Coordinates of C-alpha atoms in Angstrom, one line a residue:
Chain A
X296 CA 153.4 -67.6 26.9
X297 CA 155.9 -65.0 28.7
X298 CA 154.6 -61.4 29.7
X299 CA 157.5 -60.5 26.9
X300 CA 155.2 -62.5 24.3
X301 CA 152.3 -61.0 25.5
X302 CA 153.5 -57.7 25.3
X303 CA 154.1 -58.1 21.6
X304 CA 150.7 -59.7 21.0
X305 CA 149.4 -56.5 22.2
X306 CA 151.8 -54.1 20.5
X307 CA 150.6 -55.5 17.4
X308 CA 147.4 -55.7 18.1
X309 CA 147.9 -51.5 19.1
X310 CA 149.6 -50.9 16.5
X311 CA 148.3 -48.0 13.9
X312 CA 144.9 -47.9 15.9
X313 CA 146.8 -45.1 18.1
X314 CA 150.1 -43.1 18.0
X315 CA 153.4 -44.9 18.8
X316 CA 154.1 -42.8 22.2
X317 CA 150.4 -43.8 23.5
X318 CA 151.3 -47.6 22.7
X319 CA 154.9 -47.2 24.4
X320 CA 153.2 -45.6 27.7
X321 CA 150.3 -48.0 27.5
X322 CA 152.7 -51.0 27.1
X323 CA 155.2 -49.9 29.5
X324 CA 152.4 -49.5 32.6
X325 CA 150.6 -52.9 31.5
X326 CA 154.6 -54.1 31.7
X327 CA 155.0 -52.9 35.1
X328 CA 151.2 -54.2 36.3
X329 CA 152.2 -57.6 35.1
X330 CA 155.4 -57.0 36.7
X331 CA 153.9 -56.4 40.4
X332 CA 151.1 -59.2 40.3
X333 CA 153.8 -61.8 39.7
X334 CA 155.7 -60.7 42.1
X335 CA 153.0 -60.9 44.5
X336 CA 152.1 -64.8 42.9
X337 CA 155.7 -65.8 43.4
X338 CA 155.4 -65.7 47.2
X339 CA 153.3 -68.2 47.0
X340 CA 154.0 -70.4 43.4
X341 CA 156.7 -71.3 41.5
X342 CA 158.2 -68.2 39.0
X343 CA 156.9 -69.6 36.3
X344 CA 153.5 -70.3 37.6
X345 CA 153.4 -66.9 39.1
X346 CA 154.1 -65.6 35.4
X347 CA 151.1 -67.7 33.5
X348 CA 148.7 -66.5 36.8
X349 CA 149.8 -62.7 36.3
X350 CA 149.3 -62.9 32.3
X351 CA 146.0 -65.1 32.9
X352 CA 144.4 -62.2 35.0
X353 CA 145.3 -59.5 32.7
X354 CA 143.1 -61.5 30.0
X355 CA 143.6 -62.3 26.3
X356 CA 145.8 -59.5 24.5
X357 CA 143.3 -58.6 21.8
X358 CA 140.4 -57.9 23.9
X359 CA 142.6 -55.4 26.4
X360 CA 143.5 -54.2 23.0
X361 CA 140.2 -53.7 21.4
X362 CA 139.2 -51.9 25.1
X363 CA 142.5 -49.3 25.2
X364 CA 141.5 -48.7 21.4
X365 CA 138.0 -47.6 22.2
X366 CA 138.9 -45.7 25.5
X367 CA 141.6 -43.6 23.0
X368 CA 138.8 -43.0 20.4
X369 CA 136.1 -41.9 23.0
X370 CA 133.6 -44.5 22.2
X371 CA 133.1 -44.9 26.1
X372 CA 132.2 -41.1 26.6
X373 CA 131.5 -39.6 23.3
X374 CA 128.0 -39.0 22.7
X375 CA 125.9 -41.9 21.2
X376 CA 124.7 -38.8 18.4
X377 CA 127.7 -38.4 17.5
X378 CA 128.7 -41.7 17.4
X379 CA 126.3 -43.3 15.2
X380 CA 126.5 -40.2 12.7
X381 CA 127.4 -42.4 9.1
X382 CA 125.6 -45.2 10.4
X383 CA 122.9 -43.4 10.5
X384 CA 123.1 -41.7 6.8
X385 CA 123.5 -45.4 5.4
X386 CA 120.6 -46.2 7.2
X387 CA 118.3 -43.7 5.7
X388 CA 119.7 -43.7 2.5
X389 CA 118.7 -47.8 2.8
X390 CA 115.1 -46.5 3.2
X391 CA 115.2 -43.9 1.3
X392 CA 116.2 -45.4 -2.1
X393 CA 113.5 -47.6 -2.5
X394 CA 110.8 -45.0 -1.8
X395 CA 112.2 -42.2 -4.4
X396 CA 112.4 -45.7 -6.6
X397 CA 108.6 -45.7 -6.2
X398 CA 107.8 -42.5 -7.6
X399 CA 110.2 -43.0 -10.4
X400 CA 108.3 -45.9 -11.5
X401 CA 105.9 -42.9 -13.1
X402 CA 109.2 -42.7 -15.8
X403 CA 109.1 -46.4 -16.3
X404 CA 106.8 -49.1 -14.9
X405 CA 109.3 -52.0 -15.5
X406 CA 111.4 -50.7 -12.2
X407 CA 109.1 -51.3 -9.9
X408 CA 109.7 -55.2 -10.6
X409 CA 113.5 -54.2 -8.6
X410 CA 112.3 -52.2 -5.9
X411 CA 111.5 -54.8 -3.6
X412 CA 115.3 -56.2 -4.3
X413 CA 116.1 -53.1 -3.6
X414 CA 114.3 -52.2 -0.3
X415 CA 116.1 -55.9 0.9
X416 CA 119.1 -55.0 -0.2
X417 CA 118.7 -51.4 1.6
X418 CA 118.2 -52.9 4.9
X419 CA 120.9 -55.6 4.5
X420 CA 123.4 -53.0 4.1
X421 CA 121.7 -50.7 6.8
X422 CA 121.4 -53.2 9.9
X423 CA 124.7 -54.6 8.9
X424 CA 126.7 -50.9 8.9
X425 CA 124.6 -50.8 12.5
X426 CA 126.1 -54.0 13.8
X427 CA 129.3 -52.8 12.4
X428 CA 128.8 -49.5 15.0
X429 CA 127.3 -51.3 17.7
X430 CA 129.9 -54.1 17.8
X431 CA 133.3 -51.4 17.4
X432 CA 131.2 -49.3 20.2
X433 CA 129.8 -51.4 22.6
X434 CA 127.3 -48.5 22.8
X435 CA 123.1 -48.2 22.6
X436 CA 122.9 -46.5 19.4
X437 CA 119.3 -47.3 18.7
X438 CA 118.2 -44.1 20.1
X439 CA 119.6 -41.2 17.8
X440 CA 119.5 -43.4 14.9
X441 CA 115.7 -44.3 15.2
X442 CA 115.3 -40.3 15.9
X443 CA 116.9 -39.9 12.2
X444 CA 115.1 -42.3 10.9
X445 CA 111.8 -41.1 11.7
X446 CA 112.9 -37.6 10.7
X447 CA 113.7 -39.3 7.5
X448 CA 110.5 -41.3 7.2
X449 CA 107.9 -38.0 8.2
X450 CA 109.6 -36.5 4.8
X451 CA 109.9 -39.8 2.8
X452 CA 105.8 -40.5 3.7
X453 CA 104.6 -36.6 3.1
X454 CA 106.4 -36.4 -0.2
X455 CA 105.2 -39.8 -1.5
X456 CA 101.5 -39.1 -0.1
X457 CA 101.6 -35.3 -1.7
X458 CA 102.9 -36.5 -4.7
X459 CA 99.8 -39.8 -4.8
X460 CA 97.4 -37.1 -4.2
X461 CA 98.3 -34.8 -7.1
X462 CA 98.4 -38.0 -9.9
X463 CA 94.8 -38.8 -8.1
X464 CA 93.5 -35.8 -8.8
X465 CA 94.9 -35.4 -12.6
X466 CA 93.1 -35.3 -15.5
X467 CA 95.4 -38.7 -16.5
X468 CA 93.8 -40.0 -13.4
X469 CA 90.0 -39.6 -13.8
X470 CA 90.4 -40.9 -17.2
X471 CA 91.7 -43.8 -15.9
X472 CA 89.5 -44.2 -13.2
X473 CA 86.8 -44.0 -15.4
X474 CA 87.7 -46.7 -17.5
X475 CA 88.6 -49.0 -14.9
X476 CA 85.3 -48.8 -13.4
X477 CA 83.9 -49.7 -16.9
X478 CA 86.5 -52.6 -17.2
X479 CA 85.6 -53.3 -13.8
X480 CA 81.8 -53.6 -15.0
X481 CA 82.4 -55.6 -18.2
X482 CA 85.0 -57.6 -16.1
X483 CA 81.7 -58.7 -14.1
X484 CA 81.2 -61.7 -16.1
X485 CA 85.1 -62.9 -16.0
X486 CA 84.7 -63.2 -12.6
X487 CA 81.3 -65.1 -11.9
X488 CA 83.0 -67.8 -14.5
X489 CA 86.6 -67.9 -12.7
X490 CA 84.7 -68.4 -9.2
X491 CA 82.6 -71.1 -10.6
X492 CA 85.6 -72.7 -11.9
X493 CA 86.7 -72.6 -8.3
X494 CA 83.9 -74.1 -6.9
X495 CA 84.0 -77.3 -8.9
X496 CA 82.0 -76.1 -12.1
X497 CA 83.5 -76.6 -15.6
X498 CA 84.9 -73.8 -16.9
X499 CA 83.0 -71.8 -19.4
X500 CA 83.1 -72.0 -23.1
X501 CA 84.6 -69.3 -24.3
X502 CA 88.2 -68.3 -25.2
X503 CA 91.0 -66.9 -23.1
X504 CA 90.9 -63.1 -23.0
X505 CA 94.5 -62.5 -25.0
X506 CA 96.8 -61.0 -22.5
X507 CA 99.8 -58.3 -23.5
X508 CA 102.8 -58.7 -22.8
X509 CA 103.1 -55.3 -21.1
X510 CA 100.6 -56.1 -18.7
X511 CA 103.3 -59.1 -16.9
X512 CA 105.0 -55.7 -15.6
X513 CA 102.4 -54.4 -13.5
X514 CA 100.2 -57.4 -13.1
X515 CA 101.8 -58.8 -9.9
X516 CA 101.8 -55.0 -8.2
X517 CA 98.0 -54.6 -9.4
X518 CA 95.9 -52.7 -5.7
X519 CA 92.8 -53.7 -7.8
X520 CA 91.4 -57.3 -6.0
X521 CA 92.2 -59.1 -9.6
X522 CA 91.4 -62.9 -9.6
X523 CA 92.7 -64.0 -12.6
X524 CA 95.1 -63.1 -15.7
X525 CA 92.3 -63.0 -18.0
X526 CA 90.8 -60.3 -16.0
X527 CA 94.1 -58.3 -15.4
X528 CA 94.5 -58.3 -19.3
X529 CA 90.8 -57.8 -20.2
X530 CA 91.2 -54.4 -17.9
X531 CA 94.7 -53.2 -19.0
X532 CA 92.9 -53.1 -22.4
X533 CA 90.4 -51.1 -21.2
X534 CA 92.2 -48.0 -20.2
X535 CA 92.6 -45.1 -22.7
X536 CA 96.3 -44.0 -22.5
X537 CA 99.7 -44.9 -22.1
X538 CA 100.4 -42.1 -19.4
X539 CA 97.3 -44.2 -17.5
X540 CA 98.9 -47.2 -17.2
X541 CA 102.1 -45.8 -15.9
X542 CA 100.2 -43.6 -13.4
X543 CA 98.0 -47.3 -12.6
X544 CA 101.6 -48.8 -11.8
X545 CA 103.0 -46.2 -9.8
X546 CA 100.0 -46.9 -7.6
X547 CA 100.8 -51.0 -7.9
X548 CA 104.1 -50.3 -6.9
X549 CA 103.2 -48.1 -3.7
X550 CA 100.8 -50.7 -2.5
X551 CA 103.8 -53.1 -3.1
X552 CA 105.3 -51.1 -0.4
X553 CA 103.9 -50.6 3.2
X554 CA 103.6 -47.2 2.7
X555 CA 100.4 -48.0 0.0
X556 CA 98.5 -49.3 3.8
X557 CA 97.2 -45.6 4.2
X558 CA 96.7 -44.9 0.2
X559 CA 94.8 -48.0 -0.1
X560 CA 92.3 -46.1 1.9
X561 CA 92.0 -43.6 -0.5
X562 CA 92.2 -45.5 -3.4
X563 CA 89.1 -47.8 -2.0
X564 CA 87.4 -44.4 -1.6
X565 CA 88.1 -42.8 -5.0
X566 CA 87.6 -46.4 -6.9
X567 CA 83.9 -46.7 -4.8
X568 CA 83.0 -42.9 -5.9
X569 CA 82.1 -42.4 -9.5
X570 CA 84.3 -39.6 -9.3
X571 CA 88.0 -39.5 -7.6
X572 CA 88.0 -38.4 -4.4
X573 CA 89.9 -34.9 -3.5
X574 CA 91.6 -35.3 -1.0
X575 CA 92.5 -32.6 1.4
X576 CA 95.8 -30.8 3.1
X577 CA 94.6 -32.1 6.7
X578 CA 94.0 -35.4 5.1
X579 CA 97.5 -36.1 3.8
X580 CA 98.7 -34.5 7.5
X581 CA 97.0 -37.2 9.6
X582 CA 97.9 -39.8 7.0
X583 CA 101.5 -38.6 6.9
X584 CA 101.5 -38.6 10.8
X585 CA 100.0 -41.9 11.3
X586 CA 101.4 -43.8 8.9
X587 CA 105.2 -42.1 9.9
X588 CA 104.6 -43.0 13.5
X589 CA 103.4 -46.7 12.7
X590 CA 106.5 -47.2 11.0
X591 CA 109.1 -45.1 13.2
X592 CA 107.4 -47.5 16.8
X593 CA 108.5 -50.2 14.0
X594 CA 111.6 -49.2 13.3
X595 CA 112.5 -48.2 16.7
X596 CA 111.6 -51.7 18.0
X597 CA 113.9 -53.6 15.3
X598 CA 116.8 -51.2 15.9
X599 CA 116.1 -51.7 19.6
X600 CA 116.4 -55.3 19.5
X601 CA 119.5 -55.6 16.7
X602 CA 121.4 -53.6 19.0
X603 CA 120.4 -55.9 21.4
X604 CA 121.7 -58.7 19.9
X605 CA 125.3 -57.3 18.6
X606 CA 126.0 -56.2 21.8
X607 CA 125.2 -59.5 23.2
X608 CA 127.2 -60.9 20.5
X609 CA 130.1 -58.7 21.2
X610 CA 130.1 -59.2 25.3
X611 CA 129.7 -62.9 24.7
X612 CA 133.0 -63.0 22.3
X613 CA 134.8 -61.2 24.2
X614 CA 134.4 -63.2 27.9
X615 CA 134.6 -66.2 25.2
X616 CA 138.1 -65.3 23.7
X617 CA 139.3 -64.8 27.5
X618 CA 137.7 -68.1 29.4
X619 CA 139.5 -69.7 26.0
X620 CA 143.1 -67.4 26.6
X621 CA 142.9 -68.2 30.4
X622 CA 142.6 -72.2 29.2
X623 CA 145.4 -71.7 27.3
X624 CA 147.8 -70.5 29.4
X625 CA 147.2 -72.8 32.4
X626 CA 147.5 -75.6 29.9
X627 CA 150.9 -74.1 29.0
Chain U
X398 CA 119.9 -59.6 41.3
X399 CA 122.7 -57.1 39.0
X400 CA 123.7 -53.9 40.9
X401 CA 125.3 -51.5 38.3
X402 CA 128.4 -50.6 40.0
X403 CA 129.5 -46.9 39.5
X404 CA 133.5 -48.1 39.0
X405 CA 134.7 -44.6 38.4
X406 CA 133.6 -43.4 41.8
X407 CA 135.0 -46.8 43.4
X408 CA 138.7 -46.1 41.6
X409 CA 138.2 -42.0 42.6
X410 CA 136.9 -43.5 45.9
X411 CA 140.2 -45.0 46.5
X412 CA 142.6 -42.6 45.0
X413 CA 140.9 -40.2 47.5
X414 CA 142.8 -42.3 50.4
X415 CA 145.9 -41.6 48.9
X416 CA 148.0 -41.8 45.6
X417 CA 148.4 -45.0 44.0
X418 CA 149.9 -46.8 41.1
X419 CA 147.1 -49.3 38.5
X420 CA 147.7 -52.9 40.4
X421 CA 147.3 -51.4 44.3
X422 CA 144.2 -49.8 43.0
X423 CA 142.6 -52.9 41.5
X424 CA 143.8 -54.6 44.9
X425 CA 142.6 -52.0 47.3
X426 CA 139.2 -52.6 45.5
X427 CA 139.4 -56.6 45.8
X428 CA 140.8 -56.2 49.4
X429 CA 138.4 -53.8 50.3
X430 CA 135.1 -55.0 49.5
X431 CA 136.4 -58.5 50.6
X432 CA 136.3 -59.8 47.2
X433 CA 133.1 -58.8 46.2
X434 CA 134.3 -56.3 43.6
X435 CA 136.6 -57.1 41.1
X436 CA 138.1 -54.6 38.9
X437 CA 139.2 -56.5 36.0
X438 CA 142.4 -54.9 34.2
X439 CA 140.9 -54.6 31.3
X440 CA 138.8 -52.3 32.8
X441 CA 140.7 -50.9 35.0
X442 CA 143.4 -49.0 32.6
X443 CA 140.4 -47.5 30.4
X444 CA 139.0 -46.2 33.6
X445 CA 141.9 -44.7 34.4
X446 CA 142.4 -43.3 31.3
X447 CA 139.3 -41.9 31.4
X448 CA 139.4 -40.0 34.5
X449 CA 142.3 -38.9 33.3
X450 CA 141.3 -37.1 30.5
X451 CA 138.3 -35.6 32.5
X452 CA 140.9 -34.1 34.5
X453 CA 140.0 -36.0 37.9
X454 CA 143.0 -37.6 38.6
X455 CA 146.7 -36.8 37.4
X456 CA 149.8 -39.7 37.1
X457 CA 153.1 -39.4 36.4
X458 CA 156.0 -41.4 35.7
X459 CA 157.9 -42.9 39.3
X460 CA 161.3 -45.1 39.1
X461 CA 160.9 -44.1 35.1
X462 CA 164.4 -45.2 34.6
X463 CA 165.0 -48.2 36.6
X464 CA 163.2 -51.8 35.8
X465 CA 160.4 -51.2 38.0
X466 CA 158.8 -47.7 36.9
X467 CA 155.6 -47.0 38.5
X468 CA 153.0 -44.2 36.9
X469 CA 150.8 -43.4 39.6
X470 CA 147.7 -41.5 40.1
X471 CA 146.8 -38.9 42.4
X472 CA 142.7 -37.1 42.2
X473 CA 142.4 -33.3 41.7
X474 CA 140.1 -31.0 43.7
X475 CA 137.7 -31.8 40.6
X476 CA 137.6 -35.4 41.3
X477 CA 137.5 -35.2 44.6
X478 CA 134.0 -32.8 43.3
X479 CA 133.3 -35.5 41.1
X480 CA 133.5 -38.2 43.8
X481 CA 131.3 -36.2 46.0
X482 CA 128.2 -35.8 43.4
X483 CA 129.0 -39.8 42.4
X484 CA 128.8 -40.8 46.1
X485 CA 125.7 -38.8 47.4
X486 CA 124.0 -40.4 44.3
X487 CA 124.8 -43.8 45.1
X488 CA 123.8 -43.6 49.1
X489 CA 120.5 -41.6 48.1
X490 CA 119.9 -45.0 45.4
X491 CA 121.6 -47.5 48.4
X492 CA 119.3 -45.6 50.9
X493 CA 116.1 -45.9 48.9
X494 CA 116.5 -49.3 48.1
X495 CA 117.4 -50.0 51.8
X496 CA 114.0 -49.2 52.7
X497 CA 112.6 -51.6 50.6
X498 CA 114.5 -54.4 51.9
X499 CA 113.6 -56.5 55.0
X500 CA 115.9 -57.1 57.4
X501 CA 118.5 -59.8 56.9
X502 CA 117.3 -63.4 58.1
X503 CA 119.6 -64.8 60.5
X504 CA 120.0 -68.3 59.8
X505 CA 119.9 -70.7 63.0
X506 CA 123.2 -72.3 64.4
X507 CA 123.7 -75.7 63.2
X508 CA 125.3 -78.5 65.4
X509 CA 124.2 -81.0 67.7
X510 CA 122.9 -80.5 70.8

């Protein structure tokens, strides 16, 4: 390795990451640095020695390159906002699909078997476009983006809640209710049978209740404690309508996500009434607030420690790729 | 124990002696604090960029044409502003932390008697 090698290493590694006449000027002081501390090695080492010790110091080419790159681009000083700007879109849009997936589930109850695919796949995509930031920046960018997020997330959670509230309170609703409290009732003796199985009792006999085969859809998202597929069946049979069922899995599917923790309240309290319960505006408030603010503190705390860990990551590879350039060259 | 060294007021620190081209600067700052700082170049030239662009120091271009061309440095009234607001924050944080300190222990001579 001579400091004319060197030089080319790191004119290639500048090169079209910032304008020629930068690169030149940028080249021609690291020249003249290079230049000076050999010099001042030669006094007391061989030329070539003094060389290897001046290049050594300076450090390996594509890490002084990746730091001149971010100093041009303002990663250093620009604002961490500003910074993080299409991280954070990608991000939110990671949430976000998945929950407007939930309340199109209403149009057809077979998607909500892809929306947990989907909600991994979201934040996949999300934390790795974060990494991708963190690591080019070298910058906390947990801050702004968790802000975002829990911008995003207030909105997500009072839509999905307003939206619950209204299909709780419809006419397709109480109809439903109604009939799964009657299933619920005749399901009675389904479930004394199943739990005596359980306990070491022979099963009784009867035959299986026959299950549908649209019922496989929305079994596995059910918020109703179902023991058995017998039982699941016997009450999917009991409902009155088609528009029922699909307002029945929009509900499966919301418990499926997180954000079903606070309208699992509700449905416990409208399934326990004989009517559904109404639920009111200051009601959906709280339930918005709390639930947003349990999973922003969440949020904020994985972001917090991702960024954490990239910039470890990116710290650690760097002083890495120059303890293994700096071996290098006094090998050579 | 990490103290979180305010490099930019160190480099404005020493530019504020006198103008100075990238390599004296990183060795006034070994030299000075007897090795205890060490401004590595690959910080160094960001830095200096940085100031730069802040307007707190200037460089230009000396020996351009020969085989030893130097850019040096020189601070502007608004780093030598800069520096001030920089330094009186790091002796009010030295100062505060000073009083939490005890004194150094001397240790005892060693030898024979």
């Amino acid at each position: 390795m001579s400091i004319t090698r060197y030089l080319e290493e790191l004119r290639i590694a500048l090169t079209g990451r910032m304008p020629d006449s930068t690169i030149d000027s940028r080249l021609k002081e690291i020249k003249a640095h290079l230049k000076m501390s050999m010099q001042e090695h030669a006094q007391s080492s061989f030329e070539r020695e003094a060389e290897l010790q001046a290049i050594s110091e300076m450090g390996d080419a594509k890490v002084i390159a990746a730091q001149l790159v971010r100093q041009h681009r303002g990663y250093g000083t620009a604002s961490a906002r500003k910074l993080s700007g299409w991280t954070t879109l990608i991000v939110c849009l990671g949430v976000l699909c998945p929950f407007l997936a939930v309340q199109m589930t209403v149009l057809n109850p077979n998607w909500a078997s892809h929306i947990h695919p989907l909600w991994e796949v979201g934040s996949v995509i999300g934390i790795g476009a974060f990494g991708v930031q963190v690591w080019r920046t070298r910058r906390w960018l947990a801050g702004p983006v968790s802000v975002w997020m829990c911008l995003n997330l207030f909105v997500v959670t009072l839509i999905s809640l307003v939206f619950a509230t209204f299909t709780l309170n419809s006419a397709d609703t109480k109809q439903m209710h109604t009939a799964a409290i009657r299933g619920q009732a005749a399901l009675e003796p389904e479930r004394e049978a199943v739990a005596s199985w359980r306990r070491g009792n022979p099963p009784l006999d009867r035959g299986p209740v026959p299950i549908s085969s649209e019922s496989q859809s929305w079994l596995p998202l059910s918020p109703f404690p179902i023991s058995s597929q017998e039982s699941a069946g016997a009450l999917l049979q009991a409902m009155p309508t088609a528009s029922a069922k699909s307002a029945w899995t929009q509900y499966g599917a919301l418990y499926a996500q997180d954000v079903a923790k606070r309208n699992g309240e509700l449905w416990s309290e409208a399934h326990s009434a004989t009517e559904p319960a109404t639920l009111s505006n200051g009601r959906i408030a709280l339930n918005t607030v709390v639930l947003t603010s349990q999973m922003s503190s969440v949020v904020f705390a994985e972001l917090l420690a991702w960024n954490g860990l990239f910039l470890f990551l990116a710290k650690g590879s760097d002083r890495m790729r120059n303890r293994r350039f700096r071996r290098s060259v006094s090998a050579s | 124990m990490r103290l979180q060294t305010d490099m930019k007021a160190v480099v404005l620190g020493v530019l504020a002696t006198g103008p100075r081209h990238g390599y004296a600067i990183a060795k006034e700052v070994r030299e000075q604090s007897g090795g205890m700082l060490k401004l590595g170049e690959g910080q160094l030239y960001p830095t200096l960029y940085h100031l730069e662009e802040q307007g707190w120091v200037v460089a230009e271009w000396e020996n351009e044409d020969s085989d030893q061309p130097r850019r040096i440095y020189r601070i502007t009234e608004d780093g030598l502003a800069e520096l001030a607001v920089r330094a009186e924050r790091w002796h009010q944080f030295t100062e505060s932390v000073a009083k939490l300190m005890p004194a150094p222990v001397s240790k005892p001579q060693g030898g024979n008697a």
